[in-house]
Amino acid sequence: MKTSLTVLAASFALLTVACNPQPPHAPTTETPAAPAATAPPPAESAAPAAAPAAPKLQADLRALWHGHIDKTRDYAMAVKAGNQSEADAAASAVVTNAKAISAAVAGFYGEAGGAEMLRLLGGHWAGVKAMTDAAHKGDATGVQKAMDQAIANAGDIASFLASANPHLPKDTVNALMVTHVEHHHAQITQIMAGDEVGEAATWKAMQAHMDVISDALAAAIAQQFPDKAA
């Protein structure tokens, strides 16, 4: 399944009109299909920055989401190297990061909201981990199954966030999360193939996209809780 970054940018633009966040980076080309082994989704180029409505929240969410991709990348690298102890440590760090993201959600949506976010992030990690393990074994069927699982989970995350916050349109959040899953797939494929150049480009795109997701969430939360978000 592939998502056009041009369509994604248009959807996200509608969200920013409602939420007035820092605008996302403008995409330059379309995201490649998920099966692509060496061609990463494109990096998103810089755009003029507007002052965020909740700068601390935005910074905190950026740090948390960047932590997520740091640790999942560490896991893939360790699996590729055959280093089980480092893989186990990275997997544990992914879970710790998911708990931190969920705690941030709970700060606005209560313990039940945080618990649901943790459950959904657990599903996301399960898909990414299974994709990594299958790719390392050369199991194309397993990779596709894990990819399908992660895409379905992206829809569940979008449904949850849209139901919690009226300023987060489900289709827009789903597009953001699907692109994130596609980045994982491209990166994992490149790491297992030893494609350092391709992975470096994907890594740059992933980091830029984490800012897009974080800024969308921060802006929507700031609009929903103007007296609480800072």
mmCIF file with all atom_site columns, C-alpha atoms in Angstrom:
data_model
loop_
_atom_site.group_PDB
_atom_site.id
_atom_site.type_symbol
_atom_site.label_atom_id
_atom_site.label_alt_id
_atom_site.label_comp_id
_atom_site.label_asym_id
_atom_site.label_entity_id
_atom_site.label_seq_id
_atom_site.pdbx_PDB_ins_code
_atom_site.Cartn_x
_atom_site.Cartn_y
_atom_site.Cartn_z
_atom_site.occupancy
_atom_site.B_iso_or_equiv
_atom_site.pdbx_formal_charge
_atom_site.auth_seq_id
_atom_site.auth_comp_id
_atom_site.auth_asym_id
_atom_site.auth_atom_id
_atom_site.pdbx_PDB_model_num
ATOM 1   C CA . MET A 1 1   ? 0.000   0.000   0.000  1.00 0.00 ? 1   MET A CA 1
ATOM 2   C CA . LYS A 1 2   ? 1.458   3.368   -0.863 1.00 0.00 ? 2   LYS A CA 1
ATOM 3   C CA . THR A 1 3   ? 0.600   6.900   0.160  1.00 0.00 ? 3   THR A CA 1
ATOM 4   C CA . SER A 1 4   ? 1.259   9.912   -2.057 1.00 0.00 ? 4   SER A CA 1
ATOM 5   C CA . LEU A 1 5   ? 3.134   12.553  -0.112 1.00 0.00 ? 5   LEU A CA 1
ATOM 6   C CA . THR A 1 6   ? 1.483   15.146  -2.349 1.00 0.00 ? 6   THR A CA 1
ATOM 7   C CA . VAL A 1 7   ? -1.970  14.020  -1.173 1.00 0.00 ? 7   VAL A CA 1
ATOM 8   C CA . LEU A 1 8   ? -0.652  13.748  2.377  1.00 0.00 ? 8   LEU A CA 1
ATOM 9   C CA . ALA A 1 9   ? 0.602   17.323  2.280  1.00 0.00 ? 9   ALA A CA 1
ATOM 10  C CA . ALA A 1 10  ? -2.765  18.577  1.051  1.00 0.00 ? 10  ALA A CA 1
ATOM 11  C CA . SER A 1 11  ? -4.576  16.717  3.840  1.00 0.00 ? 11  SER A CA 1
ATOM 12  C CA . PHE A 1 12  ? -2.150  17.973  6.427  1.00 0.00 ? 12  PHE A CA 1
ATOM 13  C CA . ALA A 1 13  ? -2.554  21.530  5.167  1.00 0.00 ? 13  ALA A CA 1
ATOM 14  C CA . LEU A 1 14  ? -6.247  21.333  6.033  1.00 0.00 ? 14  LEU A CA 1
ATOM 15  C CA . LEU A 1 15  ? -5.320  20.215  9.513  1.00 0.00 ? 15  LEU A CA 1
ATOM 16  C CA . THR A 1 16  ? -2.899  23.088  10.001 1.00 0.00 ? 16  THR A CA 1
ATOM 17  C CA . VAL A 1 17  ? -5.561  25.634  9.028  1.00 0.00 ? 17  VAL A CA 1
ATOM 18  C CA . ALA A 1 18  ? -7.706  24.359  11.885 1.00 0.00 ? 18  ALA A CA 1
ATOM 19  C CA . CYS A 1 19  ? -4.907  23.911  14.409 1.00 0.00 ? 19  CYS A CA 1
ATOM 20  C CA . ASN A 1 20  ? -2.358  26.577  13.356 1.00 0.00 ? 20  ASN A CA 1
ATOM 21  C CA . PRO A 1 21  ? 0.719   24.408  14.100 1.00 0.00 ? 21  PRO A CA 1
ATOM 22  C CA . GLN A 1 22  ? 4.170   24.798  12.707 1.00 0.00 ? 22  GLN A CA 1
ATOM 23  C CA . PRO A 1 23  ? 3.675   23.833  9.055  1.00 0.00 ? 23  PRO A CA 1
ATOM 24  C CA . PRO A 1 24  ? 5.102   20.513  7.846  1.00 0.00 ? 24  PRO A CA 1
ATOM 25  C CA . HIS A 1 25  ? 7.991   20.254  5.478  1.00 0.00 ? 25  HIS A CA 1
ATOM 26  C CA . ALA A 1 26  ? 6.842   20.439  1.872  1.00 0.00 ? 26  ALA A CA 1
ATOM 27  C CA . PRO A 1 27  ? 7.254   17.110  0.042  1.00 0.00 ? 27  PRO A CA 1
ATOM 28  C CA . THR A 1 28  ? 9.042   17.019  -3.262 1.00 0.00 ? 28  THR A CA 1
ATOM 29  C CA . THR A 1 29  ? 8.148   13.633  -4.784 1.00 0.00 ? 29  THR A CA 1
ATOM 30  C CA . GLU A 1 30  ? 5.823   10.724  -4.180 1.00 0.00 ? 30  GLU A CA 1
ATOM 31  C CA . THR A 1 31  ? 6.513   8.029   -1.594 1.00 0.00 ? 31  THR A CA 1
ATOM 32  C CA . PRO A 1 32  ? 7.584   4.790   -3.314 1.00 0.00 ? 32  PRO A CA 1
ATOM 33  C CA . ALA A 1 33  ? 5.557   1.633   -3.048 1.00 0.00 ? 33  ALA A CA 1
ATOM 34  C CA . ALA A 1 34  ? 6.178   -0.358  0.116  1.00 0.00 ? 34  ALA A CA 1
ATOM 35  C CA . PRO A 1 35  ? 7.957   -3.270  -1.652 1.00 0.00 ? 35  PRO A CA 1
ATOM 36  C CA . ALA A 1 36  ? 10.771  -0.979  -2.910 1.00 0.00 ? 36  ALA A CA 1
ATOM 37  C CA . ALA A 1 37  ? 14.044  -2.324  -1.584 1.00 0.00 ? 37  ALA A CA 1
ATOM 38  C CA . THR A 1 38  ? 16.413  0.575   -2.080 1.00 0.00 ? 38  THR A CA 1
ATOM 39  C CA . ALA A 1 39  ? 14.421  3.674   -3.029 1.00 0.00 ? 39  ALA A CA 1
ATOM 40  C CA . PRO A 1 40  ? 13.349  5.415   0.219  1.00 0.00 ? 40  PRO A CA 1
ATOM 41  C CA . PRO A 1 41  ? 10.366  7.664   0.690  1.00 0.00 ? 41  PRO A CA 1
ATOM 42  C CA . PRO A 1 42  ? 11.598  11.192  -0.042 1.00 0.00 ? 42  PRO A CA 1
ATOM 43  C CA . ALA A 1 43  ? 12.769  13.565  2.633  1.00 0.00 ? 43  ALA A CA 1
ATOM 44  C CA . GLU A 1 44  ? 10.509  16.517  3.285  1.00 0.00 ? 44  GLU A CA 1
ATOM 45  C CA . SER A 1 45  ? 12.158  19.855  2.536  1.00 0.00 ? 45  SER A CA 1
ATOM 46  C CA . ALA A 1 46  ? 12.184  22.753  4.940  1.00 0.00 ? 46  ALA A CA 1
ATOM 47  C CA . ALA A 1 47  ? 9.401   25.359  4.928  1.00 0.00 ? 47  ALA A CA 1
ATOM 48  C CA . PRO A 1 48  ? 9.141   28.701  6.741  1.00 0.00 ? 48  PRO A CA 1
ATOM 49  C CA . ALA A 1 49  ? 8.354   28.073  10.397 1.00 0.00 ? 49  ALA A CA 1
ATOM 50  C CA . ALA A 1 50  ? 5.481   29.650  12.290 1.00 0.00 ? 50  ALA A CA 1
ATOM 51  C CA . ALA A 1 51  ? 5.497   29.952  16.069 1.00 0.00 ? 51  ALA A CA 1
ATOM 52  C CA . PRO A 1 52  ? 3.898   26.818  17.545 1.00 0.00 ? 52  PRO A CA 1
ATOM 53  C CA . ALA A 1 53  ? 0.886   27.234  19.814 1.00 0.00 ? 53  ALA A CA 1
ATOM 54  C CA . ALA A 1 54  ? 2.462   25.016  22.481 1.00 0.00 ? 54  ALA A CA 1
ATOM 55  C CA . PRO A 1 55  ? 6.248   25.068  22.020 1.00 0.00 ? 55  PRO A CA 1
ATOM 56  C CA . LYS A 1 56  ? 7.107   22.908  25.043 1.00 0.00 ? 56  LYS A CA 1
ATOM 57  C CA . LEU A 1 57  ? 4.544   20.268  24.114 1.00 0.00 ? 57  LEU A CA 1
ATOM 58  C CA . GLN A 1 58  ? 5.769   20.294  20.534 1.00 0.00 ? 58  GLN A CA 1
ATOM 59  C CA . ALA A 1 59  ? 9.383   19.869  21.632 1.00 0.00 ? 59  ALA A CA 1
ATOM 60  C CA . ASP A 1 60  ? 8.463   17.083  24.050 1.00 0.00 ? 60  ASP A CA 1
ATOM 61  C CA . LEU A 1 61  ? 6.488   15.183  21.419 1.00 0.00 ? 61  LEU A CA 1
ATOM 62  C CA . ARG A 1 62  ? 9.258   15.590  18.868 1.00 0.00 ? 62  ARG A CA 1
ATOM 63  C CA . ALA A 1 63  ? 11.758  14.139  21.338 1.00 0.00 ? 63  ALA A CA 1
ATOM 64  C CA . LEU A 1 64  ? 9.470   11.205  22.126 1.00 0.00 ? 64  LEU A CA 1
ATOM 65  C CA . TRP A 1 65  ? 8.704   10.313  18.509 1.00 0.00 ? 65  TRP A CA 1
ATOM 66  C CA . HIS A 1 66  ? 12.332  10.688  17.485 1.00 0.00 ? 66  HIS A CA 1
ATOM 67  C CA . GLY A 1 67  ? 13.140  8.332   20.365 1.00 0.00 ? 67  GLY A CA 1
ATOM 68  C CA . HIS A 1 68  ? 10.779  5.786   18.829 1.00 0.00 ? 68  HIS A CA 1
ATOM 69  C CA . ILE A 1 69  ? 12.590  5.675   15.489 1.00 0.00 ? 69  ILE A CA 1
ATOM 70  C CA . ASP A 1 70  ? 16.010  5.791   17.157 1.00 0.00 ? 70  ASP A CA 1
ATOM 71  C CA . LYS A 1 71  ? 15.248  2.622   19.105 1.00 0.00 ? 71  LYS A CA 1
ATOM 72  C CA . THR A 1 72  ? 13.510  0.738   16.293 1.00 0.00 ? 72  THR A CA 1
ATOM 73  C CA . ARG A 1 73  ? 16.516  1.512   14.078 1.00 0.00 ? 73  ARG A CA 1
ATOM 74  C CA . ASP A 1 74  ? 18.844  0.251   16.812 1.00 0.00 ? 74  ASP A CA 1
ATOM 75  C CA . TYR A 1 75  ? 16.836  -2.980  16.889 1.00 0.00 ? 75  TYR A CA 1
ATOM 76  C CA . ALA A 1 76  ? 17.082  -3.493  13.130 1.00 0.00 ? 76  ALA A CA 1
ATOM 77  C CA . MET A 1 77  ? 20.818  -2.788  13.160 1.00 0.00 ? 77  MET A CA 1
ATOM 78  C CA . ALA A 1 78  ? 21.376  -5.259  15.998 1.00 0.00 ? 78  ALA A CA 1
ATOM 79  C CA . VAL A 1 79  ? 19.316  -7.951  14.274 1.00 0.00 ? 79  VAL A CA 1
ATOM 80  C CA . LYS A 1 80  ? 21.277  -7.435  11.056 1.00 0.00 ? 80  LYS A CA 1
ATOM 81  C CA . ALA A 1 81  ? 24.534  -7.774  13.017 1.00 0.00 ? 81  ALA A CA 1
ATOM 82  C CA . GLY A 1 82  ? 23.314  -10.893 14.828 1.00 0.00 ? 82  GLY A CA 1
ATOM 83  C CA . ASN A 1 83  ? 23.841  -9.235  18.206 1.00 0.00 ? 83  ASN A CA 1
ATOM 84  C CA . GLN A 1 84  ? 21.042  -10.651 20.368 1.00 0.00 ? 84  GLN A CA 1
ATOM 85  C CA . SER A 1 85  ? 21.924  -8.756  23.549 1.00 0.00 ? 85  SER A CA 1
ATOM 86  C CA . GLU A 1 86  ? 21.834  -5.416  21.728 1.00 0.00 ? 86  GLU A CA 1
ATOM 87  C CA . ALA A 1 87  ? 18.616  -6.409  19.975 1.00 0.00 ? 87  ALA A CA 1
ATOM 88  C CA . ASP A 1 88  ? 17.006  -7.254  23.324 1.00 0.00 ? 88  ASP A CA 1
ATOM 89  C CA . ALA A 1 89  ? 18.160  -3.951  24.820 1.00 0.00 ? 89  ALA A CA 1
ATOM 90  C CA . ALA A 1 90  ? 16.808  -2.001  21.854 1.00 0.00 ? 90  ALA A CA 1
ATOM 91  C CA . ALA A 1 91  ? 13.457  -3.837  22.013 1.00 0.00 ? 91  ALA A CA 1
ATOM 92  C CA . SER A 1 92  ? 13.180  -2.985  25.708 1.00 0.00 ? 92  SER A CA 1
ATOM 93  C CA . ALA A 1 93  ? 13.987  0.657   24.918 1.00 0.00 ? 93  ALA A CA 1
ATOM 94  C CA . VAL A 1 94  ? 11.213  0.753   22.289 1.00 0.00 ? 94  VAL A CA 1
ATOM 95  C CA . VAL A 1 95  ? 8.726   -0.344  24.937 1.00 0.00 ? 95  VAL A CA 1
ATOM 96  C CA . THR A 1 96  ? 10.040  2.201   27.451 1.00 0.00 ? 96  THR A CA 1
ATOM 97  C CA . ASN A 1 97  ? 9.628   4.929   24.830 1.00 0.00 ? 97  ASN A CA 1
ATOM 98  C CA . ALA A 1 98  ? 6.073   3.778   24.060 1.00 0.00 ? 98  ALA A CA 1
ATOM 99  C CA . LYS A 1 99  ? 5.241   4.086   27.742 1.00 0.00 ? 99  LYS A CA 1
ATOM 100 C CA . ALA A 1 100 ? 6.598   7.643   27.760 1.00 0.00 ? 100 ALA A CA 1
ATOM 101 C CA . ILE A 1 101 ? 4.481   8.595   24.737 1.00 0.00 ? 101 ILE A CA 1
ATOM 102 C CA . SER A 1 102 ? 1.451   7.038   26.409 1.00 0.00 ? 102 SER A CA 1
ATOM 103 C CA . ALA A 1 103 ? 2.125   8.945   29.615 1.00 0.00 ? 103 ALA A CA 1
ATOM 104 C CA . ALA A 1 104 ? 2.151   12.183  27.612 1.00 0.00 ? 104 ALA A CA 1
ATOM 105 C CA . VAL A 1 105 ? -1.227  11.238  26.143 1.00 0.00 ? 105 VAL A CA 1
ATOM 106 C CA . ALA A 1 106 ? -2.547  10.371  29.603 1.00 0.00 ? 106 ALA A CA 1
ATOM 107 C CA . GLY A 1 107 ? -1.646  13.869  30.757 1.00 0.00 ? 107 GLY A CA 1
ATOM 108 C CA . PHE A 1 108 ? -4.451  15.182  28.542 1.00 0.00 ? 108 PHE A CA 1
ATOM 109 C CA . TYR A 1 109 ? -6.811  12.232  28.100 1.00 0.00 ? 109 TYR A CA 1
ATOM 110 C CA . GLY A 1 110 ? -6.562  10.468  31.442 1.00 0.00 ? 110 GLY A CA 1
ATOM 111 C CA . GLU A 1 111 ? -5.273  7.041   32.446 1.00 0.00 ? 111 GLU A CA 1
ATOM 112 C CA . ALA A 1 112 ? -7.701  5.230   30.156 1.00 0.00 ? 112 ALA A CA 1
ATOM 113 C CA . GLY A 1 113 ? -6.516  7.278   27.183 1.00 0.00 ? 113 GLY A CA 1
ATOM 114 C CA . GLY A 1 114 ? -2.896  6.604   28.050 1.00 0.00 ? 114 GLY A CA 1
ATOM 115 C CA . ALA A 1 115 ? -3.565  2.886   28.415 1.00 0.00 ? 115 ALA A CA 1
ATOM 116 C CA . GLU A 1 116 ? -5.243  2.747   25.012 1.00 0.00 ? 116 GLU A CA 1
ATOM 117 C CA . MET A 1 117 ? -2.368  4.629   23.420 1.00 0.00 ? 117 MET A CA 1
ATOM 118 C CA . LEU A 1 118 ? 0.075   2.140   24.944 1.00 0.00 ? 118 LEU A CA 1
ATOM 119 C CA . ARG A 1 119 ? -1.955  -0.774  23.604 1.00 0.00 ? 119 ARG A CA 1
ATOM 120 C CA . LEU A 1 120 ? -1.968  0.723   20.124 1.00 0.00 ? 120 LEU A CA 1
ATOM 121 C CA . LEU A 1 121 ? 1.736   1.540   20.200 1.00 0.00 ? 121 LEU A CA 1
ATOM 122 C CA . GLY A 1 122 ? 2.336   -2.031  21.318 1.00 0.00 ? 122 GLY A CA 1
ATOM 123 C CA . GLY A 1 123 ? 0.553   -3.166  18.164 1.00 0.00 ? 123 GLY A CA 1
ATOM 124 C CA . HIS A 1 124 ? 2.685   -0.820  16.068 1.00 0.00 ? 124 HIS A CA 1
ATOM 125 C CA . TRP A 1 125 ? 5.892   -2.170  17.565 1.00 0.00 ? 125 TRP A CA 1
ATOM 126 C CA . ALA A 1 126 ? 4.709   -5.755  17.141 1.00 0.00 ? 126 ALA A CA 1
ATOM 127 C CA . GLY A 1 127 ? 4.279   -5.130  13.423 1.00 0.00 ? 127 GLY A CA 1
ATOM 128 C CA . VAL A 1 128 ? 7.629   -3.373  13.046 1.00 0.00 ? 128 VAL A CA 1
ATOM 129 C CA . LYS A 1 129 ? 9.468   -6.045  15.052 1.00 0.00 ? 129 LYS A CA 1
ATOM 130 C CA . ALA A 1 130 ? 7.865   -8.863  13.073 1.00 0.00 ? 130 ALA A CA 1
ATOM 131 C CA . MET A 1 131 ? 8.742   -7.060  9.838  1.00 0.00 ? 131 MET A CA 1
ATOM 132 C CA . THR A 1 132 ? 12.363  -6.746  10.980 1.00 0.00 ? 132 THR A CA 1
ATOM 133 C CA . ASP A 1 133 ? 12.681  -10.368 12.050 1.00 0.00 ? 133 ASP A CA 1
ATOM 134 C CA . ALA A 1 134 ? 11.058  -11.669 8.862  1.00 0.00 ? 134 ALA A CA 1
ATOM 135 C CA . ALA A 1 135 ? 13.247  -9.467  6.642  1.00 0.00 ? 135 ALA A CA 1
ATOM 136 C CA . HIS A 1 136 ? 16.359  -10.764 8.380  1.00 0.00 ? 136 HIS A CA 1
ATOM 137 C CA . LYS A 1 137 ? 15.267  -14.333 7.620  1.00 0.00 ? 137 LYS A CA 1
ATOM 138 C CA . GLY A 1 138 ? 14.458  -13.497 4.004  1.00 0.00 ? 138 GLY A CA 1
ATOM 139 C CA . ASP A 1 139 ? 10.804  -14.336 4.651  1.00 0.00 ? 139 ASP A CA 1
ATOM 140 C CA . ALA A 1 140 ? 8.935   -12.155 2.124  1.00 0.00 ? 140 ALA A CA 1
ATOM 141 C CA . THR A 1 141 ? 5.554   -13.573 3.150  1.00 0.00 ? 141 THR A CA 1
ATOM 142 C CA . GLY A 1 142 ? 6.276   -12.757 6.782  1.00 0.00 ? 142 GLY A CA 1
ATOM 143 C CA . VAL A 1 143 ? 7.350   -9.225  5.859  1.00 0.00 ? 143 VAL A CA 1
ATOM 144 C CA . GLN A 1 144 ? 4.105   -8.634  3.957  1.00 0.00 ? 144 GLN A CA 1
ATOM 145 C CA . LYS A 1 145 ? 2.009   -10.048 6.806  1.00 0.00 ? 145 LYS A CA 1
ATOM 146 C CA . ALA A 1 146 ? 3.762   -7.765  9.287  1.00 0.00 ? 146 ALA A CA 1
ATOM 147 C CA . MET A 1 147 ? 3.350   -4.810  6.919  1.00 0.00 ? 147 MET A CA 1
ATOM 148 C CA . ASP A 1 148 ? -0.384  -5.479  6.659  1.00 0.00 ? 148 ASP A CA 1
ATOM 149 C CA . GLN A 1 149 ? -0.580  -5.714  10.450 1.00 0.00 ? 149 GLN A CA 1
ATOM 150 C CA . ALA A 1 150 ? 1.187   -2.385  10.882 1.00 0.00 ? 150 ALA A CA 1
ATOM 151 C CA . ILE A 1 151 ? -1.003  -0.660  8.266  1.00 0.00 ? 151 ILE A CA 1
ATOM 152 C CA . ALA A 1 152 ? -4.161  -1.913  10.002 1.00 0.00 ? 152 ALA A CA 1
ATOM 153 C CA . ASN A 1 153 ? -2.773  -0.677  13.319 1.00 0.00 ? 153 ASN A CA 1
ATOM 154 C CA . ALA A 1 154 ? -2.163  2.758   11.740 1.00 0.00 ? 154 ALA A CA 1
ATOM 155 C CA . GLY A 1 155 ? -5.893  2.938   11.068 1.00 0.00 ? 155 GLY A CA 1
ATOM 156 C CA . ASP A 1 156 ? -6.632  1.996   14.682 1.00 0.00 ? 156 ASP A CA 1
ATOM 157 C CA . ILE A 1 157 ? -4.326  4.732   15.958 1.00 0.00 ? 157 ILE A CA 1
ATOM 158 C CA . ALA A 1 158 ? -6.003  7.240   13.637 1.00 0.00 ? 158 ALA A CA 1
ATOM 159 C CA . SER A 1 159 ? -9.460  6.207   14.872 1.00 0.00 ? 159 SER A CA 1
ATOM 160 C CA . PHE A 1 160 ? -8.412  6.575   18.505 1.00 0.00 ? 160 PHE A CA 1
ATOM 161 C CA . LEU A 1 161 ? -6.816  9.998   18.071 1.00 0.00 ? 161 LEU A CA 1
ATOM 162 C CA . ALA A 1 162 ? -9.707  11.297  15.969 1.00 0.00 ? 162 ALA A CA 1
ATOM 163 C CA . SER A 1 163 ? -12.209 10.160  18.593 1.00 0.00 ? 163 SER A CA 1
ATOM 164 C CA . ALA A 1 164 ? -10.166 11.808  21.359 1.00 0.00 ? 164 ALA A CA 1
ATOM 165 C CA . ASN A 1 165 ? -9.535  15.103  19.576 1.00 0.00 ? 165 ASN A CA 1
ATOM 166 C CA . PRO A 1 166 ? -11.915 16.731  17.074 1.00 0.00 ? 166 PRO A CA 1
ATOM 167 C CA . HIS A 1 167 ? -8.997  18.649  15.560 1.00 0.00 ? 167 HIS A CA 1
ATOM 168 C CA . LEU A 1 168 ? -7.317  15.447  14.338 1.00 0.00 ? 168 LEU A CA 1
ATOM 169 C CA . PRO A 1 169 ? -9.160  14.245  11.203 1.00 0.00 ? 169 PRO A CA 1
ATOM 170 C CA . LYS A 1 170 ? -9.002  10.464  10.988 1.00 0.00 ? 170 LYS A CA 1
ATOM 171 C CA . ASP A 1 171 ? -8.015  10.321  7.318  1.00 0.00 ? 171 ASP A CA 1
ATOM 172 C CA . THR A 1 172 ? -5.184  12.793  7.827  1.00 0.00 ? 172 THR A CA 1
ATOM 173 C CA . VAL A 1 173 ? -3.791  10.972  10.859 1.00 0.00 ? 173 VAL A CA 1
ATOM 174 C CA . ASN A 1 174 ? -4.109  7.646   9.070  1.00 0.00 ? 174 ASN A CA 1
ATOM 175 C CA . ALA A 1 175 ? -2.122  9.008   6.103  1.00 0.00 ? 175 ALA A CA 1
ATOM 176 C CA . LEU A 1 176 ? 0.582   10.269  8.440  1.00 0.00 ? 176 LEU A CA 1
ATOM 177 C CA . MET A 1 177 ? 0.828   6.916   10.219 1.00 0.00 ? 177 MET A CA 1
ATOM 178 C CA . VAL A 1 178 ? 0.786   4.862   7.013  1.00 0.00 ? 178 VAL A CA 1
ATOM 179 C CA . THR A 1 179 ? 3.694   6.913   5.674  1.00 0.00 ? 179 THR A CA 1
ATOM 180 C CA . HIS A 1 180 ? 5.499   6.234   8.948  1.00 0.00 ? 180 HIS A CA 1
ATOM 181 C CA . VAL A 1 181 ? 4.968   2.477   8.495  1.00 0.00 ? 181 VAL A CA 1
ATOM 182 C CA . GLU A 1 182 ? 6.255   2.712   4.913  1.00 0.00 ? 182 GLU A CA 1
ATOM 183 C CA . HIS A 1 183 ? 9.377   4.447   6.197  1.00 0.00 ? 183 HIS A CA 1
ATOM 184 C CA . HIS A 1 184 ? 9.937   1.563   8.622  1.00 0.00 ? 184 HIS A CA 1
ATOM 185 C CA . HIS A 1 185 ? 9.554   -0.943  5.796  1.00 0.00 ? 185 HIS A CA 1
ATOM 186 C CA . ALA A 1 186 ? 11.974  0.881   3.495  1.00 0.00 ? 186 ALA A CA 1
ATOM 187 C CA . GLN A 1 187 ? 14.539  1.294   6.255  1.00 0.00 ? 187 GLN A CA 1
ATOM 188 C CA . ILE A 1 188 ? 14.368  -2.334  7.376  1.00 0.00 ? 188 ILE A CA 1
ATOM 189 C CA . THR A 1 189 ? 14.699  -3.557  3.789  1.00 0.00 ? 189 THR A CA 1
ATOM 190 C CA . GLN A 1 190 ? 17.740  -1.352  3.234  1.00 0.00 ? 190 GLN A CA 1
ATOM 191 C CA . ILE A 1 191 ? 19.423  -2.323  6.496  1.00 0.00 ? 191 ILE A CA 1
ATOM 192 C CA . MET A 1 192 ? 19.047  -6.028  5.773  1.00 0.00 ? 192 MET A CA 1
ATOM 193 C CA . ALA A 1 193 ? 20.363  -5.499  2.226  1.00 0.00 ? 193 ALA A CA 1
ATOM 194 C CA . GLY A 1 194 ? 23.373  -3.542  3.498  1.00 0.00 ? 194 GLY A CA 1
ATOM 195 C CA . ASP A 1 195 ? 22.236  -0.493  1.494  1.00 0.00 ? 195 ASP A CA 1
ATOM 196 C CA . GLU A 1 196 ? 23.866  2.225   3.603  1.00 0.00 ? 196 GLU A CA 1
ATOM 197 C CA . VAL A 1 197 ? 23.282  5.014   1.088  1.00 0.00 ? 197 VAL A CA 1
ATOM 198 C CA . GLY A 1 198 ? 19.591  4.205   0.682  1.00 0.00 ? 198 GLY A CA 1
ATOM 199 C CA . GLU A 1 199 ? 19.088  3.804   4.417  1.00 0.00 ? 199 GLU A CA 1
ATOM 200 C CA . ALA A 1 200 ? 20.717  7.168   5.116  1.00 0.00 ? 200 ALA A CA 1
ATOM 201 C CA . ALA A 1 201 ? 18.199  8.863   2.808  1.00 0.00 ? 201 ALA A CA 1
ATOM 202 C CA . THR A 1 202 ? 15.299  7.008   4.407  1.00 0.00 ? 202 THR A CA 1
ATOM 203 C CA . TRP A 1 203 ? 16.584  7.895   7.872  1.00 0.00 ? 203 TRP A CA 1
ATOM 204 C CA . LYS A 1 204 ? 16.585  11.591  6.954  1.00 0.00 ? 204 LYS A CA 1
ATOM 205 C CA . ALA A 1 205 ? 13.013  11.294  5.671  1.00 0.00 ? 205 ALA A CA 1
ATOM 206 C CA . MET A 1 206 ? 11.898  9.445   8.817  1.00 0.00 ? 206 MET A CA 1
ATOM 207 C CA . GLN A 1 207 ? 13.277  12.129  11.097 1.00 0.00 ? 207 GLN A CA 1
ATOM 208 C CA . ALA A 1 208 ? 11.562  14.895  9.139  1.00 0.00 ? 208 ALA A CA 1
ATOM 209 C CA . HIS A 1 209 ? 8.282   12.965  9.197  1.00 0.00 ? 209 HIS A CA 1
ATOM 210 C CA . MET A 1 210 ? 8.472   12.525  12.977 1.00 0.00 ? 210 MET A CA 1
ATOM 211 C CA . ASP A 1 211 ? 8.391   16.312  13.222 1.00 0.00 ? 211 ASP A CA 1
ATOM 212 C CA . VAL A 1 212 ? 5.292   16.405  10.997 1.00 0.00 ? 212 VAL A CA 1
ATOM 213 C CA . ILE A 1 213 ? 3.465   13.885  13.193 1.00 0.00 ? 213 ILE A CA 1
ATOM 214 C CA . SER A 1 214 ? 4.585   15.516  16.443 1.00 0.00 ? 214 SER A CA 1
ATOM 215 C CA . ASP A 1 215 ? 3.634   19.006  15.308 1.00 0.00 ? 215 ASP A CA 1
ATOM 216 C CA . ALA A 1 216 ? 0.189   17.850  14.175 1.00 0.00 ? 216 ALA A CA 1
ATOM 217 C CA . LEU A 1 217 ? -0.499  16.239  17.547 1.00 0.00 ? 217 LEU A CA 1
ATOM 218 C CA . ALA A 1 218 ? 0.855   19.192  19.517 1.00 0.00 ? 218 ALA A CA 1
ATOM 219 C CA . ALA A 1 219 ? -1.193  21.715  17.539 1.00 0.00 ? 219 ALA A CA 1
ATOM 220 C CA . ALA A 1 220 ? -4.410  19.739  17.890 1.00 0.00 ? 220 ALA A CA 1
ATOM 221 C CA . ILE A 1 221 ? -3.911  19.203  21.617 1.00 0.00 ? 221 ILE A CA 1
ATOM 222 C CA . ALA A 1 222 ? -3.108  22.901  22.090 1.00 0.00 ? 222 ALA A CA 1
ATOM 223 C CA . GLN A 1 223 ? -6.368  23.851  20.371 1.00 0.00 ? 223 GLN A CA 1
ATOM 224 C CA . GLN A 1 224 ? -8.381  21.351  22.400 1.00 0.00 ? 224 GLN A CA 1
ATOM 225 C CA . PHE A 1 225 ? -6.719  22.256  25.721 1.00 0.00 ? 225 PHE A CA 1
ATOM 226 C CA . PRO A 1 226 ? -5.579  25.884  25.337 1.00 0.00 ? 226 PRO A CA 1
ATOM 227 C CA . ASP A 1 227 ? -5.269  26.399  29.099 1.00 0.00 ? 227 ASP A CA 1
ATOM 228 C CA . LYS A 1 228 ? -3.329  23.193  29.690 1.00 0.00 ? 228 LYS A CA 1
ATOM 229 C CA . ALA A 1 229 ? -0.915  22.855  26.770 1.00 0.00 ? 229 ALA A CA 1
ATOM 230 C CA . ALA A 1 230 ? 2.225   24.967  26.918 1.00 0.00 ? 230 ALA A CA 1
#
